[in-house]
Coordinates of C-alpha atoms and ligand atoms in Angstrom, one line a residue:
M1416 CA -144.5 -29.1 12.7
A1417 CA -146.8 -32.1 12.7
A1418 CA -147.4 -31.8 16.4
A1419 CA -148.0 -28.1 16.2
L1420 CA -150.4 -28.4 13.3
A1421 CA -152.3 -31.3 15.0
E1422 CA -152.6 -29.1 18.1
V1423 CA -154.4 -26.4 16.1
G1424 CA -156.9 -28.8 14.4
W1425 CA -155.2 -29.9 11.2
Q1426 CA -155.5 -33.6 10.3
V1427 CA -151.9 -34.7 10.0
R1428 CA -151.2 -38.0 8.3
P1429 CA -148.4 -40.2 9.8
I1430 CA -145.0 -38.8 8.9
L1431 CA -143.1 -40.8 6.2
G1432 CA -139.6 -41.5 7.3
R1433 CA -136.3 -41.8 5.5
A1434 CA -137.0 -45.4 4.4
A1435 CA -140.4 -44.7 2.8
P1436 CA -140.3 -45.9 -0.8
P1437 CA -141.3 -43.3 -3.5
G1438 CA -144.6 -45.1 -4.1
E1439 CA -145.6 -44.5 -0.5
V1440 CA -144.9 -40.8 -0.9
A1441 CA -147.0 -40.7 -4.0
A1442 CA -149.9 -42.5 -2.3
A1443 CA -149.7 -40.3 0.8
A1444 CA -149.9 -37.2 -1.4
A1445 CA -153.0 -38.4 -3.3
D1446 CA -155.7 -37.0 -1.1
V1447 CA -154.2 -34.3 1.1
D1448 CA -154.2 -30.5 0.8
L1449 CA -150.5 -30.0 1.6
V1450 CA -147.4 -32.1 1.5
L1451 CA -144.7 -30.7 3.7
I1452 CA -141.1 -31.8 3.0
A1453 CA -138.9 -31.7 6.1
T1454 CA -135.8 -33.4 4.9
P1455 CA -132.1 -32.2 4.6
D1456 CA -131.9 -29.7 1.8
A1457 CA -130.2 -32.1 -0.5
A1458 CA -133.1 -34.5 -0.4
V1459 CA -135.9 -32.0 -1.0
A1460 CA -136.0 -32.3 -4.8
D1461 CA -136.1 -36.1 -4.7
V1462 CA -139.0 -36.2 -2.3
A1463 CA -140.9 -33.6 -4.3
A1464 CA -140.2 -35.7 -7.4
A1465 CA -141.9 -38.6 -5.8
V1466 CA -145.2 -36.7 -5.6
E1467 CA -147.2 -37.1 -8.9
P1468 CA -147.1 -33.9 -10.9
T1469 CA -150.8 -34.2 -11.4
A1470 CA -151.5 -34.3 -7.6
T1471 CA -153.7 -31.5 -6.4
A1472 CA -151.9 -31.1 -3.1
A1473 CA -149.6 -28.1 -2.6
V1474 CA -146.0 -29.3 -2.2
A1475 CA -144.0 -27.2 0.2
H1476 CA -140.5 -27.5 1.8
L1477 CA -139.3 -26.2 5.1
A1478 CA -135.8 -25.3 4.0
G1479 CA -134.4 -21.9 4.7
A1480 CA -131.9 -21.7 1.8
L1481 CA -133.9 -23.3 -1.0
G1482 CA -136.3 -21.6 -3.5
L1483 CA -139.5 -22.8 -5.0
D1484 CA -137.6 -24.4 -7.8
A1485 CA -136.5 -27.1 -5.4
V1486 CA -140.1 -28.5 -5.4
A1487 CA -140.9 -27.8 -9.0
P1488 CA -142.6 -28.8 -11.3
H1489 CA -145.8 -29.1 -9.3
P1490 CA -148.6 -26.7 -10.1
R1491 CA -148.9 -25.6 -6.5
T1492 CA -145.4 -25.1 -4.9
A1493 CA -144.6 -23.3 -1.7
A1494 CA -141.9 -22.7 0.9
L1495 CA -142.5 -22.3 4.6
H1496 CA -139.5 -21.6 6.8
P1497 CA -140.0 -21.1 10.5
L1498 CA -137.5 -18.4 11.7
V1499 CA -137.0 -20.2 14.9
A1500 CA -134.4 -22.7 16.3
L1501 CA -136.0 -26.1 16.6
P1502 CA -133.6 -28.3 18.4
D1503 CA -136.1 -31.2 19.0
A1504 CA -139.7 -32.1 18.3
A1505 CA -141.2 -31.1 21.7
V1506 CA -139.4 -27.8 21.9
G1507 CA -140.2 -27.3 18.2
A1508 CA -143.9 -27.7 18.6
R1509 CA -143.9 -25.3 21.5
R1510 CA -142.0 -22.7 19.7
L1511 CA -144.1 -22.9 16.6
L1512 CA -147.2 -22.5 18.6
A1513 CA -145.7 -19.4 20.4
G1514 CA -146.5 -17.4 17.3
C1515 CA -143.1 -17.2 15.6
W1516 CA -142.1 -15.6 12.3
F1517 CA -142.1 -17.6 9.1
A1518 CA -140.6 -16.9 5.7
V1519 CA -143.2 -17.9 3.1
A1520 CA -143.3 -18.1 -0.7
G1521 CA -145.6 -19.6 -3.3
D1522 CA -149.0 -21.2 -2.8
R1523 CA -151.5 -19.4 -0.4
I1524 CA -151.9 -22.5 1.8
V1525 CA -148.7 -21.8 3.7
R1526 CA -150.1 -18.5 4.8
Q1527 CA -153.1 -20.4 6.2
V1528 CA -150.7 -22.6 8.1
V1529 CA -149.0 -19.5 9.6
A1530 CA -152.4 -18.0 10.4
D1531 CA -153.6 -21.2 12.1
L1532 CA -150.4 -21.4 14.2
G1533 CA -150.9 -17.8 15.2
G1534 CA -147.6 -16.8 13.6
R1535 CA -146.4 -13.9 11.5
S1536 CA -145.0 -14.1 8.0
F1537 CA -142.9 -12.3 5.4
E1538 CA -142.3 -13.1 1.8
V1539 CA -138.8 -14.1 0.6
A1540 CA -138.4 -14.3 -3.2
D1541 CA -136.2 -17.1 -4.6
G1542 CA -133.3 -14.8 -5.5
D1543 CA -133.2 -13.5 -1.9
R1544 CA -133.3 -16.9 -0.2
A1545 CA -129.6 -17.4 0.4
A1546 CA -129.2 -13.9 1.9
Y1547 CA -132.3 -14.5 4.1
H1548 CA -130.9 -17.8 5.3
A1549 CA -127.5 -16.2 6.0
A1550 CA -129.2 -13.6 8.2
A1551 CA -131.1 -16.3 10.1
V1552 CA -127.9 -18.3 10.6
V1553 CA -126.0 -15.3 11.9
A1554 CA -128.8 -14.4 14.3
S1555 CA -129.2 -18.0 15.6
N1556 CA -126.3 -20.4 15.0
H1557 CA -123.6 -17.7 15.0
L1558 CA -124.9 -16.3 18.2
V1559 CA -124.6 -19.8 19.8
A1560 CA -121.0 -20.1 18.4
L1561 CA -120.3 -16.6 19.9
L1562 CA -121.6 -17.8 23.3
G1563 CA -119.3 -20.7 23.0
Q1564 CA -116.4 -18.2 22.8
A1565 CA -117.9 -16.2 25.7
E1566 CA -118.1 -19.4 27.8
R1567 CA -114.5 -20.4 27.0
I1568 CA -113.1 -17.0 27.8
G1569 CA -115.3 -16.6 30.9
A1570 CA -114.1 -20.0 32.2
Q1571 CA -110.5 -18.6 32.1
A1572 CA -111.6 -16.0 34.7
G1573 CA -114.0 -18.4 36.6
V1574 CA -117.2 -16.8 35.2
G1575 CA -119.9 -19.3 34.3
L1576 CA -122.3 -19.3 31.3
A1577 CA -125.4 -18.5 33.5
A1578 CA -124.0 -15.1 34.5
L1579 CA -123.1 -14.3 30.9
L1580 CA -126.6 -15.4 29.7
D1581 CA -128.3 -12.9 31.9
L1582 CA -126.1 -10.3 30.2
V1583 CA -127.1 -11.6 26.8
R1584 CA -130.8 -11.3 27.7
A1585 CA -130.5 -7.8 28.9
T1586 CA -128.5 -6.9 25.8
V1587 CA -131.2 -8.3 23.5
D1588 CA -133.8 -6.3 25.4
N1589 CA -131.7 -3.1 25.0
V1590 CA -131.4 -3.7 21.2
E1591 CA -135.2 -4.1 20.9
E1592 CA -135.9 -1.0 23.0
L1593 CA -133.1 1.3 21.8
G1594 CA -132.0 0.0 18.4
L1595 CA -128.6 -1.5 17.6
A1596 CA -126.3 1.5 17.6
A1597 CA -127.6 2.9 20.9
A1598 CA -127.5 -0.5 22.6
L1599 CA -123.8 -0.8 21.8
T1600 CA -121.4 -0.5 24.8
G1601 CA -117.8 -1.6 25.3
P1602 CA -114.3 -0.6 24.2
A1603 CA -114.8 -0.9 20.4
A1604 CA -117.8 1.5 20.5
R1605 CA -115.8 3.9 22.7
G1606 CA -112.7 3.7 20.6
D1607 CA -110.7 2.3 23.5
E1608 CA -108.1 0.5 21.5
A1609 CA -105.8 0.0 24.5
T1610 CA -108.4 -2.1 26.3
I1611 CA -108.9 -4.2 23.1
E1612 CA -105.2 -4.9 23.0
R1613 CA -105.2 -5.9 26.7
H1614 CA -108.1 -8.3 25.9
L1615 CA -106.1 -9.8 23.0
G1616 CA -103.1 -10.3 25.2
A1617 CA -105.2 -12.1 27.8
I1618 CA -107.0 -14.6 25.6
A1619 CA -105.7 -17.5 23.6
P1620 CA -104.5 -16.8 20.0
A1621 CA -107.2 -19.1 18.7
E1622 CA -109.8 -16.7 20.0
H1623 CA -108.3 -13.7 18.2
P1624 CA -109.8 -14.0 14.8
A1625 CA -113.4 -14.0 16.1
Y1626 CA -112.7 -11.4 18.7
R1627 CA -111.1 -9.1 16.1
A1628 CA -113.8 -9.6 13.5
L1629 CA -116.6 -8.7 16.0
A1630 CA -114.7 -5.8 17.4
D1631 CA -114.7 -4.5 13.7
E1632 CA -118.4 -5.1 13.5
A1633 CA -118.9 -3.1 16.7
R1634 CA -116.8 -0.3 15.3
R1635 CA -118.9 -0.3 12.2
L1636 CA -122.1 0.0 14.2
A1637 CA -120.6 2.8 16.2
G1638 CA -119.7 4.6 13.0
R1639 CA -116.0 4.4 13.7
A1640 CA -113.3 3.6 11.2
V1641 CA -112.0 0.0 11.4
T1642 CA -108.6 0.8 12.9
V1643 CA -107.2 -2.5 13.8
P1644 CA -105.4 -4.0 10.8
V1645 CA -107.0 -7.3 9.6
N1646 CA -104.6 -10.1 9.6
R1647 CA -102.9 -9.6 6.2
P1648 CA -100.9 -12.8 5.4
V1649 CA -97.3 -12.4 4.2
T1650 CA -96.8 -13.9 0.7
E1651 CA -93.7 -16.0 0.5
G1652 CA -92.3 -17.4 -2.8
T1653 CA -89.2 -19.1 -1.7
I1654 CA -88.5 -22.2 0.4
G1655 CA -85.6 -20.4 2.2
G1656 CA -87.8 -17.5 3.1
L1657 CA -90.6 -19.7 4.4
C1658 CA -88.1 -21.8 6.5
A1659 CA -86.6 -18.6 8.1
R1660 CA -90.1 -17.4 9.1
L1661 CA -91.0 -20.8 10.5
H1662 CA -87.8 -21.1 12.4
K1663 CA -88.5 -17.7 14.1
A1664 CA -92.0 -18.7 15.0
R1665 CA -91.0 -22.1 16.4
S1666 CA -88.3 -20.6 18.6
G1667 CA -91.1 -18.5 20.1
G1668 CA -92.9 -21.8 20.9
H1669 CA -95.6 -21.3 18.2
R1670 CA -97.6 -24.2 16.9
V1671 CA -97.7 -24.3 13.1
G1672 CA -100.7 -25.3 11.0
L1673 CA -100.3 -26.1 7.2
V1674 CA -103.1 -26.1 4.6
P1675 CA -101.8 -27.4 1.3
T1676 CA -103.9 -26.3 -1.8
M1677 CA -103.7 -25.8 -5.5
G1678 CA -105.4 -22.4 -5.2
F1679 CA -108.6 -21.0 -6.7
L1680 CA -109.8 -21.2 -3.2
H1681 CA -113.4 -21.6 -2.1
A1682 CA -115.3 -22.1 1.2
G1683 CA -114.0 -25.7 1.4
H1684 CA -110.4 -24.5 1.6
R1685 CA -111.5 -21.7 3.9
S1686 CA -112.9 -24.2 6.4
L1687 CA -109.5 -25.9 6.5
I1688 CA -107.7 -22.6 7.0
E1689 CA -110.2 -21.6 9.8
R1690 CA -109.7 -25.0 11.5
A1691 CA -105.9 -24.6 11.3
R1692 CA -106.4 -21.0 12.7
S1693 CA -108.3 -22.3 15.7
E1694 CA -105.7 -24.9 16.6
N1695 CA -102.4 -23.1 15.9
D1696 CA -100.5 -19.9 16.4
L1697 CA -99.1 -19.7 12.9
V1698 CA -101.0 -20.8 9.8
V1699 CA -99.3 -21.4 6.5
V1700 CA -101.4 -21.9 3.3
S1701 CA -99.5 -23.3 0.3
I1702 CA -100.8 -22.6 -3.2
F1703 CA -99.1 -24.7 -5.8
V1704 CA -100.5 -26.4 -8.9
N1705 CA -98.3 -29.4 -8.8
P1706 CA -97.4 -30.7 -12.3
L1707 CA -96.3 -34.1 -11.0
Q1708 CA -99.9 -35.1 -10.2
F1709 CA -101.4 -34.3 -13.6
N1710 CA -101.2 -36.9 -16.4
P1711 CA -100.6 -35.8 -20.0
G1712 CA -103.9 -34.6 -21.4
E1713 CA -105.3 -33.6 -18.0
D1714 CA -106.1 -30.0 -17.1
F1715 CA -102.8 -28.8 -15.7
D1716 CA -102.5 -25.9 -18.2
D1717 CA -106.2 -24.9 -17.8
Y1718 CA -106.4 -25.4 -14.0
P1719 CA -108.2 -22.3 -12.7
R1720 CA -105.9 -19.8 -11.0
D1721 CA -106.7 -16.4 -9.3
L1722 CA -104.0 -15.4 -6.8
D1723 CA -105.5 -12.1 -5.8
H1724 CA -108.8 -13.7 -4.9
D1725 CA -106.9 -16.5 -3.0
L1726 CA -104.9 -13.9 -1.0
A1727 CA -108.1 -12.1 0.0
L1728 CA -109.7 -15.4 1.1
C1729 CA -106.6 -16.3 3.1
A1730 CA -106.6 -12.9 4.8
Q1731 CA -110.3 -13.3 5.8
A1732 CA -109.8 -16.8 7.0
G1733 CA -106.8 -15.7 9.2
A1734 CA -103.8 -17.2 7.5
D1735 CA -100.4 -15.8 8.4
I1736 CA -98.3 -16.9 5.5
V1737 CA -99.3 -17.8 1.9
F1738 CA -96.5 -19.9 0.5
A1739 CA -96.9 -19.6 -3.3
P1740 CA -93.7 -20.9 -5.0
D1741 CA -93.3 -21.1 -8.7
Q1742 CA -92.5 -24.4 -10.4
H1743 CA -88.8 -23.6 -10.6
E1744 CA -88.7 -23.0 -6.8
M1745 CA -90.3 -26.4 -6.1
Y1746 CA -88.6 -28.4 -8.9
P1747 CA -85.4 -26.6 -10.0
E1748 CA -84.1 -29.7 -11.6
P1749 CA -85.8 -32.7 -13.2
V1750 CA -87.0 -34.8 -10.3
T1751 CA -85.1 -37.9 -9.5
T1752 CA -86.5 -38.8 -6.1
T1753 CA -90.2 -39.3 -5.8
V1754 CA -92.6 -41.0 -3.4
R1755 CA -93.9 -44.3 -4.7
L1756 CA -97.0 -45.8 -3.0
R1757 CA -97.2 -49.6 -2.7
T1758 CA -100.9 -49.7 -1.9
L1759 CA -103.9 -47.4 -1.7
A1760 CA -102.9 -45.6 -4.9
D1761 CA -103.9 -47.9 -7.7
V1762 CA -107.6 -48.2 -6.9
L1763 CA -110.5 -45.7 -7.3
C1764 CA -109.1 -42.4 -8.7
G1765 CA -105.6 -44.0 -9.0
A1766 CA -107.0 -46.5 -11.5
S1767 CA -108.1 -43.8 -13.9
R1768 CA -105.3 -41.4 -13.1
P1769 CA -102.2 -43.6 -12.9
G1770 CA -99.3 -42.0 -11.1
H1771 CA -101.5 -39.2 -9.8
F1772 CA -101.1 -40.1 -6.1
D1773 CA -97.4 -40.6 -6.4
G1774 CA -97.3 -37.0 -7.6
V1775 CA -99.5 -35.9 -4.7
A1776 CA -97.5 -37.8 -2.1
T1777 CA -94.2 -36.4 -3.5
V1778 CA -95.3 -32.8 -3.3
V1779 CA -96.9 -33.3 0.1
A1780 CA -93.7 -35.0 1.4
K1781 CA -91.8 -32.0 0.1
L1782 CA -94.1 -29.5 1.8
F1783 CA -94.0 -31.5 5.1
S1784 CA -90.2 -31.5 4.9
I1785 CA -90.1 -27.8 4.2
V1786 CA -92.6 -26.8 6.9
G1787 CA -91.4 -29.4 9.5
E1788 CA -93.3 -30.2 12.7
C1789 CA -96.9 -29.1 12.2
S1790 CA -100.5 -30.1 11.9
A1791 CA -101.6 -30.4 8.3
Y1792 CA -105.2 -30.0 7.3
F1793 CA -106.8 -32.0 4.4
G1794 CA -110.4 -32.3 3.2
E1795 CA -112.4 -35.5 3.4
K1796 CA -113.7 -34.5 0.0
D1797 CA -110.5 -36.0 -1.4
F1798 CA -110.9 -39.1 0.8
Q1799 CA -108.3 -41.3 -1.0
Q1800 CA -105.8 -38.4 -0.9
L1801 CA -106.4 -38.0 2.9
A1802 CA -106.0 -41.7 3.5
I1803 CA -102.7 -41.8 1.4
V1804 CA -101.2 -38.7 3.0
S1805 CA -102.1 -39.9 6.6
R1806 CA -100.5 -43.2 5.8
M1807 CA -97.4 -41.6 4.2
A1808 CA -96.8 -39.4 7.3
K1809 CA -96.9 -42.6 9.4
D1810 CA -94.8 -44.8 7.1
L1811 CA -92.1 -42.2 6.8
S1812 CA -92.3 -41.0 10.4
L1813 CA -92.8 -37.4 9.3
P1814 CA -93.4 -35.0 12.2
V1815 CA -96.8 -34.1 11.0
R1816 CA -100.2 -34.6 12.5
V1817 CA -102.6 -35.1 9.5
V1818 CA -106.1 -33.7 10.3
G1819 CA -109.1 -34.7 8.1
C1820 CA -111.9 -32.0 7.8
P1821 CA -115.5 -32.4 6.7
T1822 CA -116.6 -31.7 3.2
V1823 CA -118.2 -28.3 2.5
R1824 CA -121.1 -28.4 0.1
E1825 CA -123.5 -26.3 -1.9
P1826 CA -127.1 -26.2 -0.6
D1827 CA -128.1 -28.9 -3.1
G1828 CA -125.3 -31.2 -1.8
L1829 CA -122.7 -30.7 -4.5
A1830 CA -119.2 -30.7 -2.9
L1831 CA -117.3 -27.4 -3.5
S1832 CA -114.4 -27.9 -5.9
S1833 CA -112.2 -25.6 -7.9
R1834 CA -113.2 -27.8 -10.9
N1835 CA -116.9 -26.9 -10.5
A1836 CA -115.9 -23.8 -12.5
Y1837 CA -115.7 -26.0 -15.6
L1838 CA -119.5 -26.9 -15.4
S1839 CA -122.0 -25.5 -17.8
S1840 CA -125.4 -24.6 -16.2
D1841 CA -127.0 -27.9 -17.3
E1842 CA -124.0 -29.9 -16.0
R1843 CA -124.1 -27.9 -12.8
A1844 CA -127.8 -28.7 -12.3
Q1845 CA -127.2 -32.4 -12.9
A1846 CA -124.0 -32.6 -10.8
R1847 CA -126.1 -33.0 -7.7
V1848 CA -126.5 -36.7 -8.6
L1849 CA -123.1 -37.4 -7.0
R1850 CA -124.5 -36.6 -3.6
R1851 CA -127.8 -38.3 -4.3
A1852 CA -126.1 -41.5 -5.4
L1853 CA -124.0 -41.5 -2.2
E1854 CA -127.1 -41.0 -0.1
A1855 CA -129.0 -43.7 -1.9
G1856 CA -126.0 -46.1 -1.4
A1857 CA -125.8 -45.1 2.3
A1858 CA -129.5 -45.7 2.8
L1859 CA -129.1 -49.2 1.4
V1860 CA -126.1 -50.0 3.5
E1861 CA -127.8 -48.7 6.7
A1862 CA -130.9 -50.7 5.9
G1863 CA -128.8 -53.8 6.0
E1864 CA -127.9 -54.6 2.4
P1865 CA -125.0 -57.0 2.8
D1866 CA -123.7 -57.0 -0.8
G1867 CA -121.3 -54.2 -1.7
A1868 CA -122.0 -54.9 -5.4
V1869 CA -125.7 -54.2 -5.0
V1870 CA -124.9 -50.9 -3.3
E1871 CA -122.5 -49.9 -6.1
A1872 CA -125.1 -50.8 -8.7
R1873 CA -127.6 -48.6 -7.0
M1874 CA -125.3 -45.6 -6.9
A1875 CA -124.4 -46.2 -10.5
A1876 CA -128.1 -46.3 -11.4
V1877 CA -128.8 -43.0 -9.7
I1878 CA -125.8 -41.4 -11.5
S1879 CA -127.0 -42.7 -14.8
D1880 CA -130.3 -40.8 -14.3
A1881 CA -128.3 -37.6 -15.2
P1882 CA -128.0 -37.7 -19.0
L1883 CA -124.7 -35.6 -19.1
A1884 CA -123.0 -37.8 -16.5
R1885 CA -120.3 -40.2 -17.5
I1886 CA -119.5 -42.5 -14.5
D1887 CA -115.9 -43.3 -13.7
Y1888 CA -116.6 -45.4 -10.6
A1889 CA -119.1 -45.9 -7.8
A1890 CA -117.5 -48.0 -5.0
A1891 CA -118.3 -49.3 -1.5
V1892 CA -114.9 -49.9 0.3
S1893 CA -113.3 -50.2 3.6
P1894 CA -112.3 -46.7 4.8
T1895 CA -108.8 -47.9 5.8
T1896 CA -107.7 -50.2 3.0
L1897 CA -109.9 -48.6 0.3
T1898 CA -110.5 -52.1 -1.0
R1899 CA -114.0 -53.6 -1.6
S1900 CA -115.2 -55.0 1.7
R1901 CA -115.5 -58.7 2.1
Q1902 CA -119.1 -59.8 2.1
P1903 CA -121.3 -59.2 4.0
L1904 CA -120.6 -55.4 4.4
Q1905 CA -119.5 -54.8 8.0
G1906 CA -118.8 -51.9 10.3
D1907 CA -117.6 -48.6 8.7
V1908 CA -118.1 -48.4 4.9
R1909 CA -116.9 -45.6 2.7
L1910 CA -118.9 -44.9 -0.5
L1911 CA -117.0 -43.0 -3.2
V1912 CA -118.0 -41.8 -6.7
A1913 CA -116.2 -40.2 -9.6
V1914 CA -118.2 -38.8 -12.5
R1915 CA -117.2 -36.8 -15.5
F1916 CA -119.4 -33.9 -16.7
G1917 CA -117.9 -32.6 -20.0
K1918 CA -114.3 -31.7 -19.1
A1919 CA -114.9 -31.7 -15.3
R1920 CA -114.1 -34.9 -13.3
L1921 CA -116.0 -34.6 -10.0
I1922 CA -115.5 -36.8 -7.0
D1923 CA -117.4 -37.2 -3.7
N1924 CA -117.7 -39.7 -0.9
L1925 CA -119.7 -40.5 2.2
G1926 CA -119.2 -42.6 5.3
C1927 CA -121.8 -45.0 6.6
R1928 CA -122.1 -48.0 8.9
A1929 CA -123.4 -51.4 7.8
G1930 CA -126.8 -51.8 9.6
Ligands
LIG2648 P1 -107.2 -28.6 -3.8 O1 -106.9 -27.2 -3.9 O2 -108.3 -29.1 -4.7 O3 -105.9 -29.5 -4.0 O4 -107.6 -28.9 -2.3 C1 -106.9 -28.5 -1.2 C2 -107.5 -29.1 0.0 O5 -108.8 -28.6 0.2 C3 -107.6 -30.6 0.0 O6 -107.2 -31.1 1.3 C4 -109.0 -30.8 -0.3 O7 -109.5 -32.1 0.2 C5 -109.6 -29.7 0.4 N1 -111.0 -29.4 -0.2 C6 -111.3 -29.2 -1.5 N2 -112.6 -29.1 -1.6 C7 -113.2 -29.2 -0.3 C8 -114.5 -29.1 0.2 N3 -115.6 -29.0 -0.6 N4 -114.7 -29.3 1.5 C9 -113.6 -29.5 2.3 N5 -112.3 -29.5 1.9 C10 -112.1 -29.4 0.6

């Protein structure tokens, strides 16, 4: 953006980097017409806050999914999102200068920017931002993901990406010339279900969900009923029933993926199920709110539950079996044998929830024992849990490959969690301090701060900016031992925070490397 604006005659001040202190942002904004914030979404509000509210400059962000409120409370706020993929600066400047489309909102100056770049613009109101951004992601990122699938399947038949790309270009031209429905060709448009079945037989099971979903989209465009049944998972309530199904699958050589959850599923769980889907032939999602991991006075009775919604999400994400036992099925008698952790469990969340991780390890050991040889998918969001479960599988030689998956977040950086449902709107607005604190801590570590205590104090200070937050811990630890690193901080460092907002106890974490 800076290069493109300079090219068309704007005076562009030097770009302020990640490490710029807030004072420098304020100084830079003092005598300019426009401050453009080009940070990750989660940092936009902080950078905007560093500009004096009295500054006369317009303050605009370049984020697709955020509204004007992200740069409030400045008198002149704006948003300017180039609807173009900008993989690096040189390509970016070229594309911006080629007259691309921009989504604009707020102060008029961003329309001037678009006019000077020779671009075209359309207005997107705050309430439509997420849908707008979703459309852009589908048109760009999902297209790339789809081409990844075309490349993989093509490679199976010795067809290279270059040949397929020519097909893509011609198809896009057809869409422009003829419109979507008329440009559609292929078996789903013709209603040729036999060919679709032959395709499915020829390609790897991991390719099926995407192929099926897009065949459905093609049918929809062609005005045909969606005839192929979506993958409806079987709900299984008993251990015996689940074992019988797994036995049958394994004797057919199928790889099994397991996603243990407590239900009230959201996009974070969904990402685990989709990962399991892409790596296995049979995917089991377990839904069980495990009483052993709740202490007296915790939210076991109130933990949110919605099995119908969970089943729909499991179906969309491609699960085959939803294992949803009741308490009596899992614990028919008072439990005598439990897993007891010797290390890892009495620090961080274990310090404020004594016995919690023994309860988690016990139910996970039971699930691993019921499901048997499998890959099991856990979120990095619960980093301590992931570390403990990985270690338990090793220590007890369980035939399970434990796979950690990245944390899925809201646009403002809040990690998705079933417990976010407890937050009031004020608490929800302030809950983004968790991510801000982690980023502030990571910036210190990466800038070379050697003292873990200083990093922890910085994270705690950011959290205490939120009046409704009650901090449980803010820690900088070794990612393997979960203990505070010896000074100076070295190598990989994991930053973790736990914060209470009203009845919700939220956790989050971030990895970084000592600089
Ligand atoms: P829960 O239902 O809270 O026990 O979570 C079940 C699994 O989903 C655990 O492995 C969590 O770490 C994972 N999970 C929860 N929230 C997220 C998220 N926001 N992103 C990725 N994984 C998550």
